[in-house]
PDB file of C-alpha atoms in Angstrom:
ATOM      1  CA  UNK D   1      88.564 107.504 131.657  1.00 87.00           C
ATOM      2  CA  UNK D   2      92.075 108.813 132.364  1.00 89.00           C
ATOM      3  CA  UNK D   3      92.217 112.715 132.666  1.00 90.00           C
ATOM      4  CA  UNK D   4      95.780 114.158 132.232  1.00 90.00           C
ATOM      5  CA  UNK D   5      97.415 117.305 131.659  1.00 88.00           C
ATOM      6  CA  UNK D   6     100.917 115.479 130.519  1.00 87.00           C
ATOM      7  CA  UNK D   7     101.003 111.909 128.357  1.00 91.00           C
ATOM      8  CA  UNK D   8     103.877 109.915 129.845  1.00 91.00           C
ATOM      9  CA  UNK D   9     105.939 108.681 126.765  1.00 91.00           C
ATOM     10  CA  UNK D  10     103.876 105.403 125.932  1.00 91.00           C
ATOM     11  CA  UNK D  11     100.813 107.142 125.862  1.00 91.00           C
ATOM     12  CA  UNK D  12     101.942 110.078 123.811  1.00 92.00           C
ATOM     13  CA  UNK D  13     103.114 107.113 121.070  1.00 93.00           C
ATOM     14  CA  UNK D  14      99.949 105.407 122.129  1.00 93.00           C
ATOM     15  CA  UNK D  15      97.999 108.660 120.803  1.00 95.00           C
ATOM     16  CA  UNK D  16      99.737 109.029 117.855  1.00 95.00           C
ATOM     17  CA  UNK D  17      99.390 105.575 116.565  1.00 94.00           C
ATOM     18  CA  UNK D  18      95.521 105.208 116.911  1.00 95.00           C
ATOM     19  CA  UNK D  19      96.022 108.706 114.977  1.00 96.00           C
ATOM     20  CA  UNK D  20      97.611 106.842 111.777  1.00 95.00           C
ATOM     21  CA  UNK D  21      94.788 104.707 112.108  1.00 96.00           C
ATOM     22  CA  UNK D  22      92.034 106.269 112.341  1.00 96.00           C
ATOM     23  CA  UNK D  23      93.981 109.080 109.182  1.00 95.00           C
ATOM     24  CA  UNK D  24      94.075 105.782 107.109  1.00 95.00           C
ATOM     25  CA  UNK D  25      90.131 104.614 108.307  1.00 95.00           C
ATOM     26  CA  UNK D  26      88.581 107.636 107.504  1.00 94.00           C
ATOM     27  CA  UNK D  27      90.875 109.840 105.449  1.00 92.00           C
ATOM     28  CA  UNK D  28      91.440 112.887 107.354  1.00 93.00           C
ATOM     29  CA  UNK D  29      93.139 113.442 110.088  1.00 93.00           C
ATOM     30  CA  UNK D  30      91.410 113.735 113.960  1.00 95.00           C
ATOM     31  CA  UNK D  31      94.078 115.899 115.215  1.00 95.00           C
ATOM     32  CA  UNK D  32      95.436 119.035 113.623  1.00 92.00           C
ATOM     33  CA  UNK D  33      98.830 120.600 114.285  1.00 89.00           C
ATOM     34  CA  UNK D  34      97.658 122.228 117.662  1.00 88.00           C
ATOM     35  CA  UNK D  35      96.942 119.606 119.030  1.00 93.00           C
ATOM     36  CA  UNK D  36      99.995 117.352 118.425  1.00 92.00           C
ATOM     37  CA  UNK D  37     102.231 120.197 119.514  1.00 89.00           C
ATOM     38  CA  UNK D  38      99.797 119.921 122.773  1.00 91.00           C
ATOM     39  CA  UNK D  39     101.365 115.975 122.811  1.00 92.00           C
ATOM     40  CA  UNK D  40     104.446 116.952 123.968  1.00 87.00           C
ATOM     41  CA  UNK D  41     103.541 119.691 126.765  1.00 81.00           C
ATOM     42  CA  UNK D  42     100.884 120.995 128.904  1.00 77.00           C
ATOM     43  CA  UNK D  43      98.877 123.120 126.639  1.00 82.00           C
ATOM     44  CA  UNK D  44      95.975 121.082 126.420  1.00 91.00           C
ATOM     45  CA  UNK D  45      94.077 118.243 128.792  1.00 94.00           C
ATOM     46  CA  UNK D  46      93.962 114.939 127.315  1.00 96.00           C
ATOM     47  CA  UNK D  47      91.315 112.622 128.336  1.00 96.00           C
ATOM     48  CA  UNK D  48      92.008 109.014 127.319  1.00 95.00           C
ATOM     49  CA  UNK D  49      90.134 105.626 126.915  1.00 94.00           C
ATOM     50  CA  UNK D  50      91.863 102.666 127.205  1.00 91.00           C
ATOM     51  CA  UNK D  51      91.152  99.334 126.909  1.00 85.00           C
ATOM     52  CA  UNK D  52      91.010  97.212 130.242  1.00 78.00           C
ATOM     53  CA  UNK D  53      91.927  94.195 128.320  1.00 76.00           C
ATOM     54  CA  UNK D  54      95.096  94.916 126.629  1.00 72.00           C
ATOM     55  CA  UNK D  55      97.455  96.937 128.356  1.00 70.00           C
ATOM     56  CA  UNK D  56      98.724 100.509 126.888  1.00 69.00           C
ATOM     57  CA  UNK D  57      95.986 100.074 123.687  1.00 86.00           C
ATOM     58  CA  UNK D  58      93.674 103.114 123.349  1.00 91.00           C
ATOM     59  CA  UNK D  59      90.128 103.141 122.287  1.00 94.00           C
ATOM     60  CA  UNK D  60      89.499 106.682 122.313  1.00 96.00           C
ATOM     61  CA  UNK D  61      90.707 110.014 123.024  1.00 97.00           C
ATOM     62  CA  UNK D  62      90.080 113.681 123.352  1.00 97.00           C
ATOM     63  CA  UNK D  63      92.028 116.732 123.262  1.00 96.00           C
ATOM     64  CA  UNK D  64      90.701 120.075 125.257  1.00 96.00           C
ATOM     65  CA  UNK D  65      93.086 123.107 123.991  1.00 94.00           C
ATOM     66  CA  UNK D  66      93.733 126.167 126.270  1.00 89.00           C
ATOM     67  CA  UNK D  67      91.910 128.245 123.537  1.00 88.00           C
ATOM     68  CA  UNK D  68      88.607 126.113 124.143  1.00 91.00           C
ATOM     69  CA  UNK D  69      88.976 124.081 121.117  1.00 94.00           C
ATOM     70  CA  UNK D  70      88.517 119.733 120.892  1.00 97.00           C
ATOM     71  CA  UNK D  71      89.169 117.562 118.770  1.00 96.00           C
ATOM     72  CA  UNK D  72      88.887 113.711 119.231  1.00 96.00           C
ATOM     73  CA  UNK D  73      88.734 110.296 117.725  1.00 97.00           C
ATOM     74  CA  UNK D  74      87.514 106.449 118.491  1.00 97.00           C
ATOM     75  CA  UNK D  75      89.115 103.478 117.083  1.00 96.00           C
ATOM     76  CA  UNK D  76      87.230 102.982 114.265  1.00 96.00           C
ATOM     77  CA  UNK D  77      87.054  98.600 115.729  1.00 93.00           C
ATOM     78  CA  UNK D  78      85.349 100.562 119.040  1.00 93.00           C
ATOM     79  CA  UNK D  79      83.221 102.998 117.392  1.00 92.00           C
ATOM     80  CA  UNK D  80      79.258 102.812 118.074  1.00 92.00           C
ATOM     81  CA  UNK D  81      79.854 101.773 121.418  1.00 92.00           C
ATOM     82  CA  UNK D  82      79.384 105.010 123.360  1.00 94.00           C
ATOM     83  CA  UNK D  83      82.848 105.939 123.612  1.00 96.00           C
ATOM     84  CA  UNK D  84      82.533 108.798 121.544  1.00 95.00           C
ATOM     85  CA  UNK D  85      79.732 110.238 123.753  1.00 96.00           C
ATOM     86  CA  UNK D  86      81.741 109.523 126.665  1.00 96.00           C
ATOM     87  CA  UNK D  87      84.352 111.639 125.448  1.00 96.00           C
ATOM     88  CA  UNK D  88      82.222 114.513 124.173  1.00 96.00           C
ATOM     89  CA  UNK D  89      80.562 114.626 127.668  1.00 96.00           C
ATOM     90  CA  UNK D  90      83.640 114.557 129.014  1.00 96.00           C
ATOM     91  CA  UNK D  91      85.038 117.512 127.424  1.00 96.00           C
ATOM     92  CA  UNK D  92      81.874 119.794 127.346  1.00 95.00           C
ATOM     93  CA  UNK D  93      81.612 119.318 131.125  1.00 94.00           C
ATOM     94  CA  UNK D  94      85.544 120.894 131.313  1.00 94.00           C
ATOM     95  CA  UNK D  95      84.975 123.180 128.404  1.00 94.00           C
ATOM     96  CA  UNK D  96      80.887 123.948 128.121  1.00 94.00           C
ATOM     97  CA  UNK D  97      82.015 126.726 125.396  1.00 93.00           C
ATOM     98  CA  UNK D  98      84.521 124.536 123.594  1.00 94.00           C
ATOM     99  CA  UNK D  99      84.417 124.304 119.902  1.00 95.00           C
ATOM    100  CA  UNK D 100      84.497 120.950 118.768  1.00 97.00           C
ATOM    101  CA  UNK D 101      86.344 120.111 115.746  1.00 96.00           C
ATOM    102  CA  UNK D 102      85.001 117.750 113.122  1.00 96.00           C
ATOM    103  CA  UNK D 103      87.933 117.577 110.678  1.00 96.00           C
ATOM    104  CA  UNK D 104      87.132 116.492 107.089  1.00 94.00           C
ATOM    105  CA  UNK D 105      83.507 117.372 107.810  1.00 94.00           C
ATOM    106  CA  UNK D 106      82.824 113.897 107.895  1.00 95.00           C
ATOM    107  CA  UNK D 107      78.820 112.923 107.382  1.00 94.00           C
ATOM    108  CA  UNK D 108      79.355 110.816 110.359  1.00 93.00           C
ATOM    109  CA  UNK D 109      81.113 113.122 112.915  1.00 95.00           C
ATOM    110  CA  UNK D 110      78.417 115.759 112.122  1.00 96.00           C
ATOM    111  CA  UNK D 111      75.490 113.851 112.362  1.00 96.00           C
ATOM    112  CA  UNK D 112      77.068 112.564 116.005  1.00 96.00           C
ATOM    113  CA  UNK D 113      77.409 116.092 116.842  1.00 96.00           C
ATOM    114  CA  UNK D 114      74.338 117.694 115.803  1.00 96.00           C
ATOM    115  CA  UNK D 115      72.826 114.457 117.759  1.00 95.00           C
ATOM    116  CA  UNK D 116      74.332 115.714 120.969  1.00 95.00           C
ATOM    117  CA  UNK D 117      72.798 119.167 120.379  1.00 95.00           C
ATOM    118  CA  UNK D 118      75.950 121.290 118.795  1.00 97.00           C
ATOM    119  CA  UNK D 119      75.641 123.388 115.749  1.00 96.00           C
ATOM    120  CA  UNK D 120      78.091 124.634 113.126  1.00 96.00           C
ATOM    121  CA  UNK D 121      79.570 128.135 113.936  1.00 95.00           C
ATOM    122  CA  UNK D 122      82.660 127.730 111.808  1.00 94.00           C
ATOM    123  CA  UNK D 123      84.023 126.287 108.549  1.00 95.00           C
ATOM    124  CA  UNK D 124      87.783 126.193 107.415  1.00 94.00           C
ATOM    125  CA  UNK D 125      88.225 125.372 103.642  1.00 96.00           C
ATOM    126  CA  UNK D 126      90.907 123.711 101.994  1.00 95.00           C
ATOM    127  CA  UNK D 127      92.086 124.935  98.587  1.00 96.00           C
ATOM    128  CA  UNK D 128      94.025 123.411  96.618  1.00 95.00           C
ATOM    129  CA  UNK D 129      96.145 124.471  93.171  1.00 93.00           C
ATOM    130  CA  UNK D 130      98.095 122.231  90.851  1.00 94.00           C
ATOM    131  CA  UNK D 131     101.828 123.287  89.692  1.00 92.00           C
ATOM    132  CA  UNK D 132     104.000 122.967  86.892  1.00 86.00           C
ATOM    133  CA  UNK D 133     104.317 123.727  83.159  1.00 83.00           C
ATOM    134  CA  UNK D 134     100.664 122.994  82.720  1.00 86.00           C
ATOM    135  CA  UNK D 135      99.616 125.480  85.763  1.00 88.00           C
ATOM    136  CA  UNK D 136     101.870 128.021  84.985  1.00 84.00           C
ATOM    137  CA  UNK D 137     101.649 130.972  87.902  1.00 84.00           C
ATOM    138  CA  UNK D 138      99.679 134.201  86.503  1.00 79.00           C
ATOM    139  CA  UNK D 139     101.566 137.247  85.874  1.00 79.00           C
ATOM    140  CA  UNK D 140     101.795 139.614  89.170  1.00 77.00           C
ATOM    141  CA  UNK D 141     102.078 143.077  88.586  1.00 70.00           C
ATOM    142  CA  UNK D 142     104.954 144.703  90.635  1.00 73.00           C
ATOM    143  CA  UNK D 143     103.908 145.932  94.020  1.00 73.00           C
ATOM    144  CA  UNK D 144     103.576 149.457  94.476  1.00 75.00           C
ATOM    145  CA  UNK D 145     105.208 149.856  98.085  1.00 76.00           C
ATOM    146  CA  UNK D 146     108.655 151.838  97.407  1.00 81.00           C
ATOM    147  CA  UNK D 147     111.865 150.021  98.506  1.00 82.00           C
ATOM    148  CA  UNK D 148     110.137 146.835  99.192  1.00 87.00           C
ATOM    149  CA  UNK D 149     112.440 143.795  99.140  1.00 91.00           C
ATOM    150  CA  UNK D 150     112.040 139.694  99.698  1.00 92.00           C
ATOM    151  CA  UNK D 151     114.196 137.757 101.556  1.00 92.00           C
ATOM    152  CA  UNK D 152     114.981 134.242 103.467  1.00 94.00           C
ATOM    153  CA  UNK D 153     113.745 134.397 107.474  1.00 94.00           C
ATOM    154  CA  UNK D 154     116.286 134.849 109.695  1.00 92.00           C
ATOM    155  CA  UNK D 155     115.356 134.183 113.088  1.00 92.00           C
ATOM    156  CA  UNK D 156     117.493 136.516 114.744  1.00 91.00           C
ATOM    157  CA  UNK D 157     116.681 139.764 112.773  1.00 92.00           C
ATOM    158  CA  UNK D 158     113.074 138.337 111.725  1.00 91.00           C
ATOM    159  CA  UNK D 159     111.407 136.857 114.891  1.00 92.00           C
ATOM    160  CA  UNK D 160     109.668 139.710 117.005  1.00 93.00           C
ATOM    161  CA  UNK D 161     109.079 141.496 113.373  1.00 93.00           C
ATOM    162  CA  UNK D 162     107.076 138.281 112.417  1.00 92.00           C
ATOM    163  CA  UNK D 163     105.181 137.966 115.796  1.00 93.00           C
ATOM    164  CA  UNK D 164     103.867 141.400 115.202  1.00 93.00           C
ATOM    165  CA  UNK D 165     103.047 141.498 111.775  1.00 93.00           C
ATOM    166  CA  UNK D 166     100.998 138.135 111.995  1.00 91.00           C
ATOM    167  CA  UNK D 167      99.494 139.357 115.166  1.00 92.00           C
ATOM    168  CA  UNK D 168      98.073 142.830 113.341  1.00 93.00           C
ATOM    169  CA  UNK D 169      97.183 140.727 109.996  1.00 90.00           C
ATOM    170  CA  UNK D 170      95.047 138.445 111.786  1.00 87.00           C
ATOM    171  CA  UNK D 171      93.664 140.445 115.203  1.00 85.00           C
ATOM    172  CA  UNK D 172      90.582 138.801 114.233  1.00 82.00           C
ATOM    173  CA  UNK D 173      91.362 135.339 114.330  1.00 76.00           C
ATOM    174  CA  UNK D 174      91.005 132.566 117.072  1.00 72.00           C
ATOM    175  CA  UNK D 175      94.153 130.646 116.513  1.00 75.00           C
ATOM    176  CA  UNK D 176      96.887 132.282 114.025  1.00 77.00           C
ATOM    177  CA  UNK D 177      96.219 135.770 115.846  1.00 72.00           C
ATOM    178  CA  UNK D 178      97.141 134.216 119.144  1.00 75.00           C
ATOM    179  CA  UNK D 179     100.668 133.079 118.039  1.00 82.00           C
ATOM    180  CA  UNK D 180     103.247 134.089 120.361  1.00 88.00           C
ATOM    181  CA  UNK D 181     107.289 134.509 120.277  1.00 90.00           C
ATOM    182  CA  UNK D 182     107.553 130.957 121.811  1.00 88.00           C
ATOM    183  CA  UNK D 183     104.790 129.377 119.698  1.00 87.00           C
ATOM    184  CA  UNK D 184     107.187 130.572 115.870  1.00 90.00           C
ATOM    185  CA  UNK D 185     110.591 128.886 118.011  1.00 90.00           C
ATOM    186  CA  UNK D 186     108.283 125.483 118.630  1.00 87.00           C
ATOM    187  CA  UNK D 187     107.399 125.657 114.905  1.00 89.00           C
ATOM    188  CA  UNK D 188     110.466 126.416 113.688  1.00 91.00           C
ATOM    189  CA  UNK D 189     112.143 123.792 115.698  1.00 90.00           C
ATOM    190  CA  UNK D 190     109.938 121.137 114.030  1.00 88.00           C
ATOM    191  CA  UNK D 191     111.818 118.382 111.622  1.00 87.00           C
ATOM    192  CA  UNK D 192     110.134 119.931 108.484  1.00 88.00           C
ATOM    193  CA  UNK D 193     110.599 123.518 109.143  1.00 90.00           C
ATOM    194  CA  UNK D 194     113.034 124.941 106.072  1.00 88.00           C
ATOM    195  CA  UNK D 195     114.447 128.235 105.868  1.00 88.00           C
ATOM    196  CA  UNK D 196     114.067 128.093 102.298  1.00 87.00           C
ATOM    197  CA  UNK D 197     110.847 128.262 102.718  1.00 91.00           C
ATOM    198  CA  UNK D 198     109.933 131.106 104.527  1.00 94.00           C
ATOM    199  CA  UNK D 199     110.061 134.254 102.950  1.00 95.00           C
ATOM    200  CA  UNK D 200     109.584 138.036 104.295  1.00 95.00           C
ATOM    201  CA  UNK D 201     109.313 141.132 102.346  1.00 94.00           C
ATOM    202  CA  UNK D 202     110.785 144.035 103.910  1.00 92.00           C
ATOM    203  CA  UNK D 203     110.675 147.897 103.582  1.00 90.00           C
ATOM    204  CA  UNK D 204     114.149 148.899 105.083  1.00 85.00           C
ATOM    205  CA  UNK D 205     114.768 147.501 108.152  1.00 87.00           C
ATOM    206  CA  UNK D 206     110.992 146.632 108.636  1.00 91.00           C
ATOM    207  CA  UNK D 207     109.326 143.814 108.321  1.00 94.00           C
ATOM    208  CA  UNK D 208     106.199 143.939 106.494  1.00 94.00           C
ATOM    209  CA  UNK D 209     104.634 140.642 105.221  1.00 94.00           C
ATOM    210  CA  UNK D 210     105.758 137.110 105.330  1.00 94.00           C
ATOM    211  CA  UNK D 211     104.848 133.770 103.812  1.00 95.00           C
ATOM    212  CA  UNK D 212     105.545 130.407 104.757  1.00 93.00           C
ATOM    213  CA  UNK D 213     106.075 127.148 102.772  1.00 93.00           C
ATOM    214  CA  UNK D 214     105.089 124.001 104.785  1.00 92.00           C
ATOM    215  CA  UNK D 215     106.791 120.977 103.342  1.00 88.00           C
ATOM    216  CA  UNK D 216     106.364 117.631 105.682  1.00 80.00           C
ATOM    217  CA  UNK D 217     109.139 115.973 104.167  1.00 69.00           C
ATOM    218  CA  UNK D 218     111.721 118.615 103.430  1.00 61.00           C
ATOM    219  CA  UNK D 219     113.683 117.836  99.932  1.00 59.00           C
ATOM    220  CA  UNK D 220     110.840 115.195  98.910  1.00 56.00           C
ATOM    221  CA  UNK D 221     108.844 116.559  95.845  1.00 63.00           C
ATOM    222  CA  UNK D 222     106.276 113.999  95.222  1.00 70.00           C
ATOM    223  CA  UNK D 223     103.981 115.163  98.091  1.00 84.00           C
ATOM    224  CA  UNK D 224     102.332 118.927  97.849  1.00 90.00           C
ATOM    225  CA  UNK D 225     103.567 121.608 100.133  1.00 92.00           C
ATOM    226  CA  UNK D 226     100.847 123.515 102.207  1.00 92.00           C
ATOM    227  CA  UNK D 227     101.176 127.646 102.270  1.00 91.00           C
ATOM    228  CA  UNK D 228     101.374 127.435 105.824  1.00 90.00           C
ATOM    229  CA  UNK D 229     100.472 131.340 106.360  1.00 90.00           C
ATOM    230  CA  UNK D 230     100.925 134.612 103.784  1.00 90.00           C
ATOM    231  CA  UNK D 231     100.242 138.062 105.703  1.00 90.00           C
ATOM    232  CA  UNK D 232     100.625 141.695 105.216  1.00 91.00           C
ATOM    233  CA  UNK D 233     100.868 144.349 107.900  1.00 92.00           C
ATOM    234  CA  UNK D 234      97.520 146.180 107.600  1.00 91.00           C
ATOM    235  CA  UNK D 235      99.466 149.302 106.630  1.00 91.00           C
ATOM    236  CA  UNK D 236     100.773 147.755 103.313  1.00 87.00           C
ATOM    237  CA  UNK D 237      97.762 146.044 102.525  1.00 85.00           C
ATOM    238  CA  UNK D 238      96.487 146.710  99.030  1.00 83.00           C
ATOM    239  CA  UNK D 239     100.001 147.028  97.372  1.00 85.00           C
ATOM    240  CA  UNK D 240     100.624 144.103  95.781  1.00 84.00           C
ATOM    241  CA  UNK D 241     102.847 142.466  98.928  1.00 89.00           C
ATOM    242  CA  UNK D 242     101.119 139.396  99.332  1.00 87.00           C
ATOM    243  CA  UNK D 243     100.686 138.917  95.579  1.00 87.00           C
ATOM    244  CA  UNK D 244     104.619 139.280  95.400  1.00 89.00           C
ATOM    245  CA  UNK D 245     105.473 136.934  98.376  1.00 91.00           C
ATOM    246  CA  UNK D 246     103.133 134.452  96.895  1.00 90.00           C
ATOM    247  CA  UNK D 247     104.235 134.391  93.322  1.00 89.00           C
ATOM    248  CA  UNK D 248     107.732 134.392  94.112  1.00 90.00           C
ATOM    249  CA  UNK D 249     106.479 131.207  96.925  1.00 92.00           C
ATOM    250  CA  UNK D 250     104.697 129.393  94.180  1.00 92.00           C
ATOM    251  CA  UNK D 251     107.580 129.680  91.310  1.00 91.00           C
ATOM    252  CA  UNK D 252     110.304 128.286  93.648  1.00 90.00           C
ATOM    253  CA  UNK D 253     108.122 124.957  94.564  1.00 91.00           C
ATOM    254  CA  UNK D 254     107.077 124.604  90.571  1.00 90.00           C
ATOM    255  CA  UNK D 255     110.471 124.956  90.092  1.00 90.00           C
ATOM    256  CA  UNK D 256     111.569 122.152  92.640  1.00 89.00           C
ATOM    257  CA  UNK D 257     108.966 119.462  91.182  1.00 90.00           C
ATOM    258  CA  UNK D 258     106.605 119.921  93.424  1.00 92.00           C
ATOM    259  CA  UNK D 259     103.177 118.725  91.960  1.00 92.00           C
ATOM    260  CA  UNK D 260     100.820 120.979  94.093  1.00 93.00           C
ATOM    261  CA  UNK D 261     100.138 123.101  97.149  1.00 94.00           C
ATOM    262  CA  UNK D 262      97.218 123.769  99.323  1.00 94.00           C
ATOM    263  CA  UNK D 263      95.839 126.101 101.842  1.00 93.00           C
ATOM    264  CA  UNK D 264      92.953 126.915 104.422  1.00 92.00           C
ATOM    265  CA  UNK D 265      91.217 129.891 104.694  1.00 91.00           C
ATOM    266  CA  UNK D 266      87.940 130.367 106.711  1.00 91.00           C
ATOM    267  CA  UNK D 267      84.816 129.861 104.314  1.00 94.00           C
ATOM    268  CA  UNK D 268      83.497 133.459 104.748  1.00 92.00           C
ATOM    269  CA  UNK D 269      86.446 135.417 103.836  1.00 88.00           C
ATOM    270  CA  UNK D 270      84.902 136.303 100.623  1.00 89.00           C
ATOM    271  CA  UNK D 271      87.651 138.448  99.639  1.00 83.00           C
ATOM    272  CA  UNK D 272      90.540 135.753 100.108  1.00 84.00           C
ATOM    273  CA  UNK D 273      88.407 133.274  98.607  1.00 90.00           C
ATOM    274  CA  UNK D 274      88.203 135.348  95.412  1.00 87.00           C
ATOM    275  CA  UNK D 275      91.830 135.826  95.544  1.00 83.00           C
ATOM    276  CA  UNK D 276      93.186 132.722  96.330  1.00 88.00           C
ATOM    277  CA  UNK D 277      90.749 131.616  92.450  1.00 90.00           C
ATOM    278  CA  UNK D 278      92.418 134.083  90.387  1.00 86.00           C
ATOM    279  CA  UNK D 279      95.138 132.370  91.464  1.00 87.00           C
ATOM    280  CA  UNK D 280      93.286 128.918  90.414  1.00 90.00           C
ATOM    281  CA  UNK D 281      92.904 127.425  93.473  1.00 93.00           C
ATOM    282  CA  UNK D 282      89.795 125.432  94.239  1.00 94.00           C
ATOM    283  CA  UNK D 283      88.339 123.583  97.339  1.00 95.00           C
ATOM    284  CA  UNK D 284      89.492 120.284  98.020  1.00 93.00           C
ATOM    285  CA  UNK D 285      88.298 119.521 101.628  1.00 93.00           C
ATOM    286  CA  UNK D 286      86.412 121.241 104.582  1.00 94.00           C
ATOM    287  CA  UNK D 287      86.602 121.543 108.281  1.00 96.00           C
ATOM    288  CA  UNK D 288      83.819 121.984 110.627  1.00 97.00           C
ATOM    289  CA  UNK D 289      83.966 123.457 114.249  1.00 97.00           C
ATOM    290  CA  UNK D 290      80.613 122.836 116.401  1.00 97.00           C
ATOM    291  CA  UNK D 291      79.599 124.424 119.434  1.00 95.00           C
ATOM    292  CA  UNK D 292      76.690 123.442 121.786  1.00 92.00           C
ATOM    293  CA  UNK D 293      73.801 126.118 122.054  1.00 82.00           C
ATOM    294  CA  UNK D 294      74.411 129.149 124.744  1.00 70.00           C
ATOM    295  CA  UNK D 295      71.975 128.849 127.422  1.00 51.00           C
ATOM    296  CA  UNK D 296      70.302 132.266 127.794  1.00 43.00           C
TER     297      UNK D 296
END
């Protein structure tokens, strides 16, 4: 097993490949966004299987995120073979706290990892909501924050507003909470970033809630877009902002052609769950984050 902290080149294409594959094998994806960002620096350790045999072809591989988290995969032709256990063992040993992704919530992946003694401690749903003339967007009723306005991001008036807003909306979380000034300029320096898509709403000069339209292919409308994060400061929460930001977010892709959108939200937020189905979205896939037991 290779252990790395930086993929040369070949083996960063090497990763991403068996990726595809094992996306198309099993229908969800082994790696979120994280962790392909973590491809192309050193914000994560990679440990990597290859085979002897053919030069440069992977078998496996795991990802161990500065924030504790892994996520891995095993050619689905190599699978049942150990190399998943290898892997696992591999990263626990590093990580012994690490939370181990099982994305899609596969029956599979969790019955390996309840087999190796981990248990769920997290769950991140995804929602989904069709669009268009036949899913028309419900009436929002006009916020009730004076002087409160919605505009296109502007990175150099909007950044440092953003990173604190998000950062107060979401104190609580593991991974969105966490986002620093460098962490928006990676995302917004990636191919499908649009600045159509991200709007803020602002009270004067101050930036009070955001949301953010993820579109992978920029311009193309036959795919759905993904609300890639909506927050409110937690001083204008309660006055309509979000409901604004997200109406106005959902009429603009309707309006474009595109057929639906989704979003994640963690399965015990019982208040944005009832939200986000008022708004008619429903679940359409789950995530599941394992952890082995803490010794006492």
């Amino acid at each position: 097993m290779i252990t790395t902290a930086a993929l040369t080149p070949p083996r960063r294409a090497a990763v991403r490949s068996l990726a595809e594959l094992v996306t198309a094998h099993d229908g969800a994806g082994p790696l979120d966004e994280a962790a392909l960002l973590a491809l192309e620096d050193d914000s994560a350790l990679h440990l990597i299987l290859e085979d002897a045999s053919a030069a440069g072809h992977l078998i496996g591989y795991a990802s161990v995120l500065t924030d504790g988290t892994v996520q891995g995969m095993v050619d689905p032709a190599q699978r049942r073979r150990g190399h998943g256990s290898a892997l696992l063992a591999a990263s626990l040993e590093r990580r012994p706290d690490a939370g181990v992704w099982a994305h899609g919530a596969l029956e599979g992946s969790l019955a390996f990892l309840a087999a190796a003694g981990l248990h769920e401690t997290r769950r991140l749903l995804t929602l989904r909501r069709a669009l268009g003339a036949d899913h028309p967007v419900p009436p929002t009723p006009s916020s009730t924050l004076e002087g409160l306005m919605l505009d296109r991001f502007r990175e150099d008036r909007d950044a440092s507003g953003w990173v604190a807003v998000n950062a107060r909306a979401f104190a609580d979380h593991p991974e969105q909470g966490a986002l620093t000034g460098q962490d928006l300029a990676r995302r917004l320096d990636q191919p499908w970033f649009d600045a159509r898509d991200m709007l803020v709403a602002r009270r004067g000069e101050e930036l009070v809630g955001f949301v953010w339209v993820k579109r992978e292919h920029p311009g193309a409308t036959a795919a759905d877009a993904e609300i890639y994060v909506v927050a409110t400061d937690p001083s204008v929460q309660g006055h309509g902002v979000a409901a604004q930001l997200l109406a106005a977010s959902l009429e603009q892709l309707a309006q474009d052609g595109v057929p639906g959108v989704e979003l994640y939200v963690e399965a015990d937020n019982t208040a944005a769950l009832r939200l986000y189905e008022r708004w008619g979205f429903a679940v359409s896939g789950r995530d599941v984050q394992m952890r082995a037991a803490t010794r006492g």
